[in-house]
mmCIF file of C-alpha atoms and ligand atoms in Angstrom:
data_model
loop_
_atom_site.group_PDB
_atom_site.id
_atom_site.type_symbol
_atom_site.label_atom_id
_atom_site.label_comp_id
_atom_site.label_asym_id
_atom_site.label_seq_id
_atom_site.Cartn_x
_atom_site.Cartn_y
_atom_site.Cartn_z
ATOM 1 C CA UNK A 89 -78.147 -95.143 -70.694
ATOM 2 C CA UNK A 90 -75.893 -92.056 -70.422
ATOM 3 C CA UNK A 91 -72.272 -92.676 -70.728
ATOM 4 C CA UNK A 92 -70.023 -91.712 -67.737
ATOM 5 C CA UNK A 93 -66.639 -90.384 -68.573
ATOM 6 C CA UNK A 94 -64.574 -90.191 -65.430
ATOM 7 C CA UNK A 95 -61.792 -88.010 -66.727
ATOM 8 C CA UNK A 96 -62.945 -85.080 -68.803
ATOM 9 C CA UNK A 97 -60.024 -82.886 -69.597
ATOM 10 C CA UNK A 98 -62.451 -80.295 -70.867
ATOM 11 C CA UNK A 99 -63.796 -79.649 -67.351
ATOM 12 C CA UNK A 100 -60.712 -77.606 -66.422
ATOM 13 C CA UNK A 101 -60.716 -75.822 -69.789
ATOM 14 C CA UNK A 102 -64.246 -74.440 -69.463
ATOM 15 C CA UNK A 103 -63.481 -70.973 -68.196
ATOM 16 C CA UNK A 104 -60.458 -68.580 -68.185
ATOM 17 C CA UNK A 105 -60.346 -68.899 -64.382
ATOM 18 C CA UNK A 106 -60.185 -72.702 -64.467
ATOM 19 C CA UNK A 107 -57.619 -72.648 -67.243
ATOM 20 C CA UNK A 108 -55.443 -70.193 -65.294
ATOM 21 C CA UNK A 109 -55.679 -72.378 -62.230
ATOM 22 C CA UNK A 110 -54.296 -75.494 -63.960
ATOM 23 C CA UNK A 111 -51.677 -73.731 -66.017
ATOM 24 C CA UNK A 112 -48.305 -75.409 -65.393
ATOM 25 C CA UNK A 113 -45.788 -72.804 -66.505
ATOM 26 C CA UNK A 114 -45.659 -69.059 -66.057
ATOM 27 C CA UNK A 115 -43.672 -66.619 -68.217
ATOM 28 C CA UNK A 116 -42.474 -63.359 -66.659
ATOM 29 C CA UNK A 117 -40.275 -60.464 -67.840
ATOM 30 C CA UNK A 118 -37.654 -61.727 -65.321
ATOM 31 C CA UNK A 119 -37.159 -64.733 -67.636
ATOM 32 C CA UNK A 120 -35.714 -62.596 -70.392
ATOM 33 C CA UNK A 121 -32.223 -61.615 -71.533
ATOM 34 C CA UNK A 122 -32.305 -58.928 -74.284
ATOM 35 C CA UNK A 123 -29.490 -59.140 -76.838
ATOM 36 C CA UNK A 124 -28.488 -55.883 -78.572
ATOM 37 C CA UNK A 125 -26.003 -54.728 -81.179
ATOM 38 C CA UNK A 126 -23.637 -51.850 -80.438
ATOM 39 C CA UNK A 127 -22.048 -49.633 -83.052
ATOM 40 C CA UNK A 128 -19.710 -46.599 -83.085
ATOM 41 C CA UNK A 129 -20.934 -43.028 -83.179
ATOM 42 C CA UNK A 130 -23.377 -40.867 -81.364
ATOM 43 C CA UNK A 131 -27.113 -40.993 -81.639
ATOM 44 C CA UNK A 132 -26.594 -43.545 -84.445
ATOM 45 C CA UNK A 133 -29.054 -46.281 -85.301
ATOM 46 C CA UNK A 134 -28.665 -48.639 -88.283
ATOM 47 C CA UNK A 135 -31.485 -51.038 -89.157
ATOM 48 C CA UNK A 136 -30.463 -54.724 -89.733
ATOM 49 C CA UNK A 137 -32.468 -55.736 -92.888
ATOM 50 C CA UNK A 138 -32.545 -59.439 -92.024
ATOM 51 C CA UNK A 139 -33.797 -58.676 -88.517
ATOM 52 C CA UNK A 140 -36.764 -56.338 -88.894
ATOM 53 C CA UNK A 141 -37.283 -54.183 -85.805
ATOM 54 C CA UNK A 142 -33.653 -54.677 -84.592
ATOM 55 C CA UNK A 143 -31.119 -51.910 -84.995
ATOM 56 C CA UNK A 144 -27.426 -51.393 -84.227
ATOM 57 C CA UNK A 145 -27.174 -48.609 -81.708
ATOM 58 C CA UNK A 146 -24.441 -46.286 -80.607
ATOM 59 C CA UNK A 147 -23.391 -46.388 -76.924
ATOM 60 C CA UNK A 148 -25.646 -43.486 -75.899
ATOM 61 C CA UNK A 149 -28.718 -45.232 -77.337
ATOM 62 C CA UNK A 150 -27.717 -48.584 -75.890
ATOM 63 C CA UNK A 151 -27.797 -46.905 -72.451
ATOM 64 C CA UNK A 152 -31.315 -45.776 -73.269
ATOM 65 C CA UNK A 153 -32.277 -49.296 -74.170
ATOM 66 C CA UNK A 154 -30.806 -50.561 -70.941
ATOM 67 C CA UNK A 155 -33.052 -48.081 -69.111
ATOM 68 C CA UNK A 156 -35.973 -49.392 -71.159
ATOM 69 C CA UNK A 157 -35.019 -52.949 -70.090
ATOM 70 C CA UNK A 158 -35.094 -51.901 -66.438
ATOM 71 C CA UNK A 159 -38.444 -50.200 -66.793
ATOM 72 C CA UNK A 160 -39.867 -53.298 -68.440
ATOM 73 C CA UNK A 161 -38.581 -55.622 -65.675
ATOM 74 C CA UNK A 162 -36.041 -57.310 -67.954
ATOM 75 C CA UNK A 163 -33.097 -58.237 -65.648
ATOM 76 C CA UNK A 164 -30.319 -58.644 -68.158
ATOM 77 C CA UNK A 165 -29.152 -57.451 -71.541
ATOM 78 C CA UNK A 166 -26.494 -58.937 -73.759
ATOM 79 C CA UNK A 167 -24.088 -56.924 -75.864
ATOM 80 C CA UNK A 168 -22.726 -57.738 -79.362
ATOM 81 C CA UNK A 169 -20.399 -55.209 -81.001
ATOM 82 C CA UNK A 170 -20.333 -54.324 -84.678
ATOM 83 C CA UNK A 171 -16.595 -53.860 -85.053
ATOM 84 C CA UNK A 172 -15.074 -51.433 -87.571
ATOM 85 C CA UNK A 173 -13.586 -53.705 -90.257
ATOM 86 C CA UNK A 174 -10.301 -51.759 -90.006
ATOM 87 C CA UNK A 175 -9.910 -53.072 -86.437
ATOM 88 C CA UNK A 176 -10.156 -56.765 -87.465
ATOM 89 C CA UNK A 177 -6.816 -58.535 -87.423
ATOM 90 C CA UNK A 178 -5.363 -62.084 -87.576
ATOM 91 C CA UNK A 179 -4.481 -61.872 -83.869
ATOM 92 C CA UNK A 180 -7.841 -60.329 -82.790
ATOM 93 C CA UNK A 181 -6.061 -57.888 -80.407
ATOM 94 C CA UNK A 182 -9.079 -55.518 -80.322
ATOM 95 C CA UNK A 183 -10.981 -58.259 -78.444
ATOM 96 C CA UNK A 184 -9.152 -57.481 -75.199
ATOM 97 C CA UNK A 185 -8.620 -53.743 -75.645
ATOM 98 C CA UNK A 186 -10.069 -52.132 -72.480
ATOM 99 C CA UNK A 187 -11.669 -49.447 -74.641
ATOM 100 C CA UNK A 188 -13.245 -51.555 -77.358
ATOM 101 C CA UNK A 189 -16.835 -50.888 -78.191
ATOM 102 C CA UNK A 190 -18.227 -53.643 -76.051
ATOM 103 C CA UNK A 191 -16.222 -52.575 -72.967
ATOM 104 C CA UNK A 192 -17.164 -48.905 -73.473
ATOM 105 C CA UNK A 193 -20.855 -49.826 -73.697
ATOM 106 C CA UNK A 194 -20.575 -51.994 -70.573
ATOM 107 C CA UNK A 195 -19.028 -49.114 -68.571
ATOM 108 C CA UNK A 196 -21.645 -46.693 -69.775
ATOM 109 C CA UNK A 197 -24.527 -49.028 -68.836
ATOM 110 C CA UNK A 198 -23.119 -49.945 -65.468
ATOM 111 C CA UNK A 199 -22.659 -46.234 -64.785
ATOM 112 C CA UNK A 200 -26.164 -45.205 -65.810
ATOM 113 C CA UNK A 201 -28.281 -48.285 -64.984
ATOM 114 C CA UNK A 202 -26.285 -50.417 -62.549
ATOM 115 C CA UNK A 203 -29.301 -52.559 -61.627
ATOM 116 C CA UNK A 204 -29.470 -54.128 -65.145
ATOM 117 C CA UNK A 205 -27.101 -57.104 -65.477
ATOM 118 C CA UNK A 206 -24.759 -56.815 -68.423
ATOM 119 C CA UNK A 207 -23.827 -59.979 -70.341
ATOM 120 C CA UNK A 208 -20.993 -59.935 -72.833
ATOM 121 C CA UNK A 209 -19.935 -62.264 -75.634
ATOM 122 C CA UNK A 210 -16.634 -64.023 -75.297
ATOM 123 C CA UNK A 211 -15.581 -65.075 -78.778
ATOM 124 C CA UNK A 212 -13.152 -63.652 -81.329
ATOM 125 C CA UNK A 213 -15.448 -63.444 -84.407
ATOM 126 C CA UNK A 214 -16.171 -59.687 -84.328
ATOM 127 C CA UNK A 215 -12.481 -58.948 -84.190
ATOM 128 C CA UNK A 216 -11.162 -61.681 -86.487
ATOM 129 C CA UNK A 217 -10.212 -60.869 -90.066
ATOM 130 C CA UNK A 218 -11.594 -64.252 -91.138
ATOM 131 C CA UNK A 219 -14.734 -64.247 -88.965
ATOM 132 C CA UNK A 220 -13.989 -67.261 -86.884
ATOM 133 C CA UNK A 221 -14.467 -67.501 -83.065
ATOM 134 C CA UNK A 222 -10.891 -68.645 -82.541
ATOM 135 C CA UNK A 223 -7.477 -67.758 -83.938
ATOM 136 C CA UNK A 224 -6.745 -69.208 -87.340
ATOM 137 C CA UNK A 225 -3.203 -70.542 -88.232
ATOM 138 C CA UNK A 226 -2.715 -72.067 -91.668
ATOM 139 C CA UNK A 227 -6.453 -72.579 -92.045
ATOM 140 C CA UNK A 228 -6.811 -74.346 -88.730
ATOM 141 C CA UNK A 229 -8.673 -72.801 -85.686
ATOM 142 C CA UNK A 230 -6.042 -73.349 -83.022
ATOM 143 C CA UNK A 231 -7.560 -74.268 -79.718
ATOM 144 C CA UNK A 232 -5.083 -73.469 -76.980
ATOM 145 C CA UNK A 233 -3.856 -70.185 -78.352
ATOM 146 C CA UNK A 234 -7.497 -69.127 -78.770
ATOM 147 C CA UNK A 235 -8.183 -69.951 -75.166
ATOM 148 C CA UNK A 236 -5.321 -67.659 -74.095
ATOM 149 C CA UNK A 237 -6.808 -64.869 -76.181
ATOM 150 C CA UNK A 238 -10.363 -65.561 -74.788
ATOM 151 C CA UNK A 239 -9.098 -65.373 -71.252
ATOM 152 C CA UNK A 240 -7.602 -61.894 -71.887
ATOM 153 C CA UNK A 241 -10.897 -60.888 -73.474
ATOM 154 C CA UNK A 242 -12.904 -62.178 -70.531
ATOM 155 C CA UNK A 243 -10.703 -60.326 -68.021
ATOM 156 C CA UNK A 244 -11.076 -57.053 -69.944
ATOM 157 C CA UNK A 245 -14.890 -57.540 -69.894
ATOM 158 C CA UNK A 246 -14.905 -58.349 -66.189
ATOM 159 C CA UNK A 247 -12.753 -55.252 -65.536
ATOM 160 C CA UNK A 248 -15.274 -53.120 -67.550
ATOM 161 C CA UNK A 249 -18.009 -54.366 -65.141
ATOM 162 C CA UNK A 250 -19.738 -57.197 -66.999
ATOM 163 C CA UNK A 251 -21.956 -59.209 -64.650
ATOM 164 C CA UNK A 252 -22.248 -62.241 -66.934
ATOM 165 C CA UNK A 253 -19.595 -63.512 -69.290
ATOM 166 C CA UNK A 254 -20.993 -65.479 -72.247
ATOM 167 C CA UNK A 255 -18.334 -67.648 -73.866
ATOM 168 C CA UNK A 256 -19.808 -68.561 -77.255
ATOM 169 C CA UNK A 257 -16.615 -69.744 -78.849
ATOM 170 C CA UNK A 258 -16.767 -73.509 -78.180
ATOM 171 C CA UNK A 259 -13.027 -73.949 -77.696
ATOM 172 C CA UNK A 260 -12.044 -76.752 -75.352
ATOM 173 C CA UNK A 261 -10.940 -75.750 -71.859
ATOM 174 C CA UNK A 262 -12.006 -72.158 -72.072
ATOM 175 C CA UNK A 263 -14.413 -72.185 -69.107
ATOM 176 C CA UNK A 264 -11.782 -73.628 -66.720
ATOM 177 C CA UNK A 265 -9.118 -71.224 -67.989
ATOM 178 C CA UNK A 266 -11.436 -68.226 -67.572
ATOM 179 C CA UNK A 267 -12.625 -69.279 -64.147
ATOM 180 C CA UNK A 268 -9.057 -69.667 -62.936
ATOM 181 C CA UNK A 269 -8.039 -66.293 -64.307
ATOM 182 C CA UNK A 270 -11.115 -64.575 -62.816
ATOM 183 C CA UNK A 271 -10.424 -66.093 -59.387
ATOM 184 C CA UNK A 272 -6.733 -65.072 -59.604
ATOM 185 C CA UNK A 273 -7.485 -61.504 -60.675
ATOM 186 C CA UNK A 274 -10.077 -60.635 -58.083
ATOM 187 C CA UNK A 275 -13.246 -61.264 -60.144
ATOM 188 C CA UNK A 276 -14.512 -64.158 -57.991
ATOM 189 C CA UNK A 277 -18.107 -62.989 -58.351
ATOM 190 C CA UNK A 278 -18.266 -62.551 -62.134
ATOM 191 C CA UNK A 279 -20.687 -65.152 -63.457
ATOM 192 C CA UNK A 280 -20.232 -67.339 -66.528
ATOM 193 C CA UNK A 281 -23.216 -68.348 -68.700
ATOM 194 C CA UNK A 282 -21.566 -70.893 -70.966
ATOM 195 C CA UNK A 283 -22.795 -71.439 -74.475
ATOM 196 C CA UNK A 284 -22.341 -75.069 -73.589
ATOM 197 C CA UNK A 285 -24.432 -76.826 -76.267
ATOM 198 C CA UNK A 286 -23.985 -74.554 -79.280
ATOM 199 C CA UNK A 287 -24.692 -76.082 -82.637
ATOM 200 C CA UNK A 288 -23.156 -75.287 -86.007
ATOM 201 C CA UNK A 289 -26.410 -73.794 -87.256
ATOM 202 C CA UNK A 290 -27.753 -72.056 -90.326
ATOM 203 C CA UNK A 291 -30.101 -70.145 -88.000
ATOM 204 C CA UNK A 292 -27.290 -67.653 -87.143
ATOM 205 C CA UNK A 293 -27.326 -66.081 -90.621
ATOM 206 C CA UNK A 294 -29.002 -62.757 -89.765
ATOM 207 C CA UNK A 295 -26.760 -62.310 -86.669
ATOM 208 C CA UNK A 296 -23.641 -62.499 -88.792
ATOM 209 C CA UNK A 297 -25.097 -59.711 -90.928
ATOM 210 C CA UNK A 298 -25.800 -57.731 -87.712
ATOM 211 C CA UNK A 299 -22.231 -57.956 -86.389
ATOM 212 C CA UNK A 300 -20.658 -57.651 -89.866
ATOM 213 C CA UNK A 301 -19.157 -61.150 -89.813
ATOM 214 C CA UNK A 302 -20.962 -62.566 -92.827
ATOM 215 C CA UNK A 303 -18.562 -61.240 -95.418
ATOM 216 C CA UNK A 304 -15.551 -62.035 -93.234
ATOM 217 C CA UNK A 305 -16.303 -65.667 -92.466
ATOM 218 C CA UNK A 306 -14.204 -68.154 -94.446
ATOM 219 C CA UNK A 307 -15.542 -71.717 -94.346
ATOM 220 C CA UNK A 308 -17.810 -72.908 -91.582
ATOM 221 C CA UNK A 309 -17.688 -73.462 -87.842
ATOM 222 C CA UNK A 310 -18.072 -77.231 -87.867
ATOM 223 C CA UNK A 311 -14.672 -77.949 -86.263
ATOM 224 C CA UNK A 312 -15.802 -76.333 -83.011
ATOM 225 C CA UNK A 313 -19.622 -75.979 -82.963
ATOM 226 C CA UNK A 314 -21.788 -79.081 -82.507
ATOM 227 C CA UNK A 315 -23.240 -81.348 -85.142
ATOM 228 C CA UNK A 316 -27.060 -80.889 -85.202
ATOM 229 C CA UNK A 317 -27.350 -84.675 -85.234
ATOM 230 C CA UNK A 318 -25.879 -85.014 -81.758
ATOM 231 C CA UNK A 319 -27.713 -85.038 -78.420
ATOM 232 C CA UNK A 320 -25.586 -87.148 -76.024
ATOM 233 C CA UNK A 321 -22.600 -84.917 -76.719
ATOM 234 C CA UNK A 322 -24.643 -81.927 -75.479
ATOM 235 C CA UNK A 323 -24.918 -83.497 -72.065
ATOM 236 C CA UNK A 324 -21.149 -84.205 -71.976
ATOM 237 C CA UNK A 325 -20.446 -80.574 -72.959
ATOM 238 C CA UNK A 326 -22.763 -79.241 -70.260
ATOM 239 C CA UNK A 327 -21.250 -81.578 -67.632
ATOM 240 C CA UNK A 328 -17.763 -80.408 -68.664
ATOM 241 C CA UNK A 329 -18.577 -76.707 -68.527
ATOM 242 C CA UNK A 330 -20.350 -76.964 -65.152
ATOM 243 C CA UNK A 331 -17.404 -78.919 -63.842
ATOM 244 C CA UNK A 332 -14.989 -76.200 -65.070
ATOM 245 C CA UNK A 333 -16.925 -73.429 -63.296
ATOM 246 C CA UNK A 334 -19.852 -72.294 -65.398
ATOM 247 C CA UNK A 335 -22.688 -70.900 -63.270
ATOM 248 C CA UNK A 336 -25.326 -71.241 -65.960
ATOM 249 C CA UNK A 337 -25.557 -73.023 -69.281
ATOM 250 C CA UNK A 338 -27.162 -72.331 -72.628
ATOM 251 C CA UNK A 339 -28.588 -74.333 -75.483
ATOM 252 C CA UNK A 340 -28.403 -72.601 -78.833
ATOM 253 C CA UNK A 341 -30.348 -72.316 -81.180
ATOM 254 C CA UNK A 342 -33.528 -72.570 -79.194
ATOM 255 C CA UNK A 343 -36.709 -73.829 -80.651
ATOM 256 C CA UNK A 344 -35.255 -76.471 -83.006
ATOM 257 C CA UNK A 345 -33.328 -77.852 -79.948
ATOM 258 C CA UNK A 346 -36.026 -77.977 -77.238
ATOM 259 C CA UNK A 347 -35.272 -81.712 -76.704
ATOM 260 C CA UNK A 348 -31.731 -80.680 -75.667
ATOM 261 C CA UNK A 349 -33.111 -78.015 -73.260
ATOM 262 C CA UNK A 350 -35.249 -80.606 -71.531
ATOM 263 C CA UNK A 351 -32.497 -83.180 -71.364
ATOM 264 C CA UNK A 352 -30.009 -80.678 -69.925
ATOM 265 C CA UNK A 353 -32.457 -79.454 -67.295
ATOM 266 C CA UNK A 354 -33.355 -82.957 -66.264
ATOM 267 C CA UNK A 355 -29.777 -84.195 -66.067
ATOM 268 C CA UNK A 356 -28.183 -81.257 -64.159
ATOM 269 C CA UNK A 357 -30.885 -79.022 -62.671
ATOM 270 C CA UNK A 358 -28.572 -76.075 -63.342
ATOM 271 C CA UNK A 359 -29.811 -72.696 -64.496
ATOM 272 C CA UNK A 360 -30.566 -73.388 -68.136
ATOM 273 C CA UNK A 361 -31.128 -70.864 -70.870
ATOM 274 C CA UNK A 362 -32.098 -71.127 -74.519
ATOM 275 C CA UNK A 363 -31.026 -68.604 -77.167
ATOM 276 C CA UNK A 364 -33.828 -67.917 -79.615
ATOM 277 C CA UNK A 365 -31.369 -66.904 -82.337
ATOM 278 C CA UNK A 366 -31.525 -64.452 -85.143
ATOM 279 C CA UNK A 367 -32.841 -66.904 -87.746
ATOM 280 C CA UNK A 368 -35.673 -67.988 -85.441
ATOM 281 C CA UNK A 369 -36.528 -64.301 -84.876
ATOM 282 C CA UNK A 370 -36.339 -63.535 -88.618
ATOM 283 C CA UNK A 371 -38.656 -66.440 -89.534
ATOM 284 C CA UNK A 372 -41.378 -65.322 -87.119
ATOM 285 C CA UNK A 373 -41.076 -61.701 -88.279
ATOM 286 C CA UNK A 374 -41.144 -62.621 -91.941
ATOM 287 C CA UNK A 375 -44.210 -64.796 -91.640
ATOM 288 C CA UNK A 376 -45.856 -62.151 -89.449
ATOM 289 C CA UNK A 377 -45.146 -59.388 -91.908
ATOM 290 C CA UNK A 378 -46.735 -61.504 -94.682
ATOM 291 C CA UNK A 379 -49.800 -61.951 -92.553
ATOM 292 C CA UNK A 380 -49.278 -65.628 -92.583
ATOM 293 C CA UNK A 381 -49.137 -66.029 -88.753
ATOM 294 C CA UNK A 382 -50.205 -63.768 -85.874
ATOM 295 C CA UNK A 383 -46.826 -62.380 -84.919
ATOM 296 C CA UNK A 384 -47.593 -61.646 -81.221
ATOM 297 C CA UNK A 385 -49.318 -64.933 -80.694
ATOM 298 C CA UNK A 386 -46.564 -66.979 -82.264
ATOM 299 C CA UNK A 387 -43.939 -64.977 -80.353
ATOM 300 C CA UNK A 388 -45.624 -65.657 -76.982
ATOM 301 C CA UNK A 389 -46.196 -69.325 -77.787
ATOM 302 C CA UNK A 390 -42.530 -69.689 -78.718
ATOM 303 C CA UNK A 391 -41.569 -68.226 -75.275
ATOM 304 C CA UNK A 392 -43.854 -70.606 -73.436
ATOM 305 C CA UNK A 393 -42.306 -73.527 -75.310
ATOM 306 C CA UNK A 394 -38.944 -72.659 -73.734
ATOM 307 C CA UNK A 395 -40.429 -72.601 -70.300
ATOM 308 C CA UNK A 396 -42.242 -75.924 -70.869
ATOM 309 C CA UNK A 397 -38.953 -77.439 -72.045
ATOM 310 C CA UNK A 398 -37.395 -76.593 -68.692
ATOM 311 C CA UNK A 399 -35.607 -73.378 -69.466
ATOM 312 C CA UNK A 400 -35.173 -70.838 -66.671
ATOM 313 C CA UNK A 401 -34.885 -68.044 -69.195
ATOM 314 C CA UNK A 402 -34.564 -67.103 -72.803
ATOM 315 C CA UNK A 403 -32.230 -64.859 -74.759
ATOM 316 C CA UNK A 404 -34.511 -63.314 -77.384
ATOM 317 C CA UNK A 405 -34.655 -60.276 -79.627
ATOM 318 C CA UNK A 406 -38.392 -60.226 -78.797
ATOM 319 C CA UNK A 407 -37.581 -59.431 -75.135
ATOM 320 C CA UNK A 408 -38.985 -55.866 -75.048
ATOM 321 C CA UNK A 409 -42.141 -56.861 -76.935
ATOM 322 C CA UNK A 410 -42.706 -59.933 -74.762
ATOM 323 C CA UNK A 411 -42.179 -57.966 -71.571
ATOM 324 C CA UNK A 412 -44.466 -55.153 -72.772
ATOM 325 C CA UNK A 413 -47.248 -57.708 -73.539
ATOM 326 C CA UNK A 414 -46.747 -59.377 -70.171
ATOM 327 C CA UNK A 415 -46.893 -56.037 -68.412
ATOM 328 C CA UNK A 416 -50.110 -55.273 -70.172
HETATM 329 C C1 LIG B 639 -20.535 -65.875 -82.260
HETATM 330 C C2 LIG B 639 -21.971 -65.822 -81.951
HETATM 331 C C3 LIG B 639 -23.043 -66.145 -82.825
HETATM 332 C C4 LIG B 639 -24.183 -65.906 -82.204
HETATM 333 C C5 LIG B 639 -23.915 -65.429 -80.911
HETATM 334 N N1 LIG B 639 -22.534 -65.386 -80.782
HETATM 335 C C6 LIG B 639 -22.907 -66.614 -84.226
HETATM 336 C C7 LIG B 639 -21.998 -67.663 -84.663
HETATM 337 O O1 LIG B 639 -21.634 -68.534 -83.878
HETATM 338 O O2 LIG B 639 -21.616 -67.617 -85.812
HETATM 339 C C8 LIG B 639 -25.517 -66.115 -82.815
HETATM 340 C C9 LIG B 639 -26.717 -65.396 -82.319
HETATM 341 C C10 LIG B 639 -27.873 -65.304 -83.206
HETATM 342 O O3 LIG B 639 -27.915 -65.900 -84.309
HETATM 343 O O4 LIG B 639 -28.831 -64.625 -82.852
HETATM 344 N N2 LIG B 639 -19.654 -65.934 -81.280
#
């Protein structure tokens, strides 16, 4: 007698049409935020050895990349400045200079390609002589004084025209302080994408090369970034940041923390983003360059993993390649 199998999962896998029909998640260029590194100069590009394919670009070239983002259908880009070491101080004053590199780049982009959303990084590390995200006094990262500095920084970025502020510093109370200041100063519509669940991770190594913070950093960031062993705390941090006025939240790094992405999306239903960080990018590139994995295929699979985990979007250095593939 022939055996009858009621549920055959292979039935809906038989053809591309059937597979497409039952596909649960869809990835689009509109899911992407493209992080880029800005440097001084004109028509200047400097490769970042630990991030093959990524370069630091002068403001004129960043504007060109913003145009490329628009043409690819990528809605937002995210700026990280490579700050001249001579401008790094104990007090991090360059962070809120209206004419610092990040603010100049923001103005230039909003001038040339206003339809692309500009996200900026709110943290003191590019401007800090010791590479920390907050102000250091006698070896301690002081919370409340750092928040005051971060608020000044956020206001300068909003004034320059940033659409999305990305506080990545992990100081307590910064979202509430920024939100109050933005409301008071006439920037009611500036959005905040909080790096809410940001772990003290070794996956940030190549990024610190890219922004020139590797040499500067003394010690580690464990007194403010999260312990990779913690998951419940991530939910409390997200709840806190949403309560203080964040519009969107982020989990960072991305792929090693997909469980956190899913938990955050399920618990709050808020716009949730993952940051596929520099070390994740570097690992895929390194294995791809060795011929050990199919770079494009692994890249696209990693994107789909974020969507499956509940993310609304992904910050990734692969953004232009992913968008180009999706656009055919
Ligand atoms: C620092 C900041 C970091 C990243 C984004 N903002 C590094 C850090 O916390 O040391 C990492 C991004 C990446 O690795 O791609 N404010």
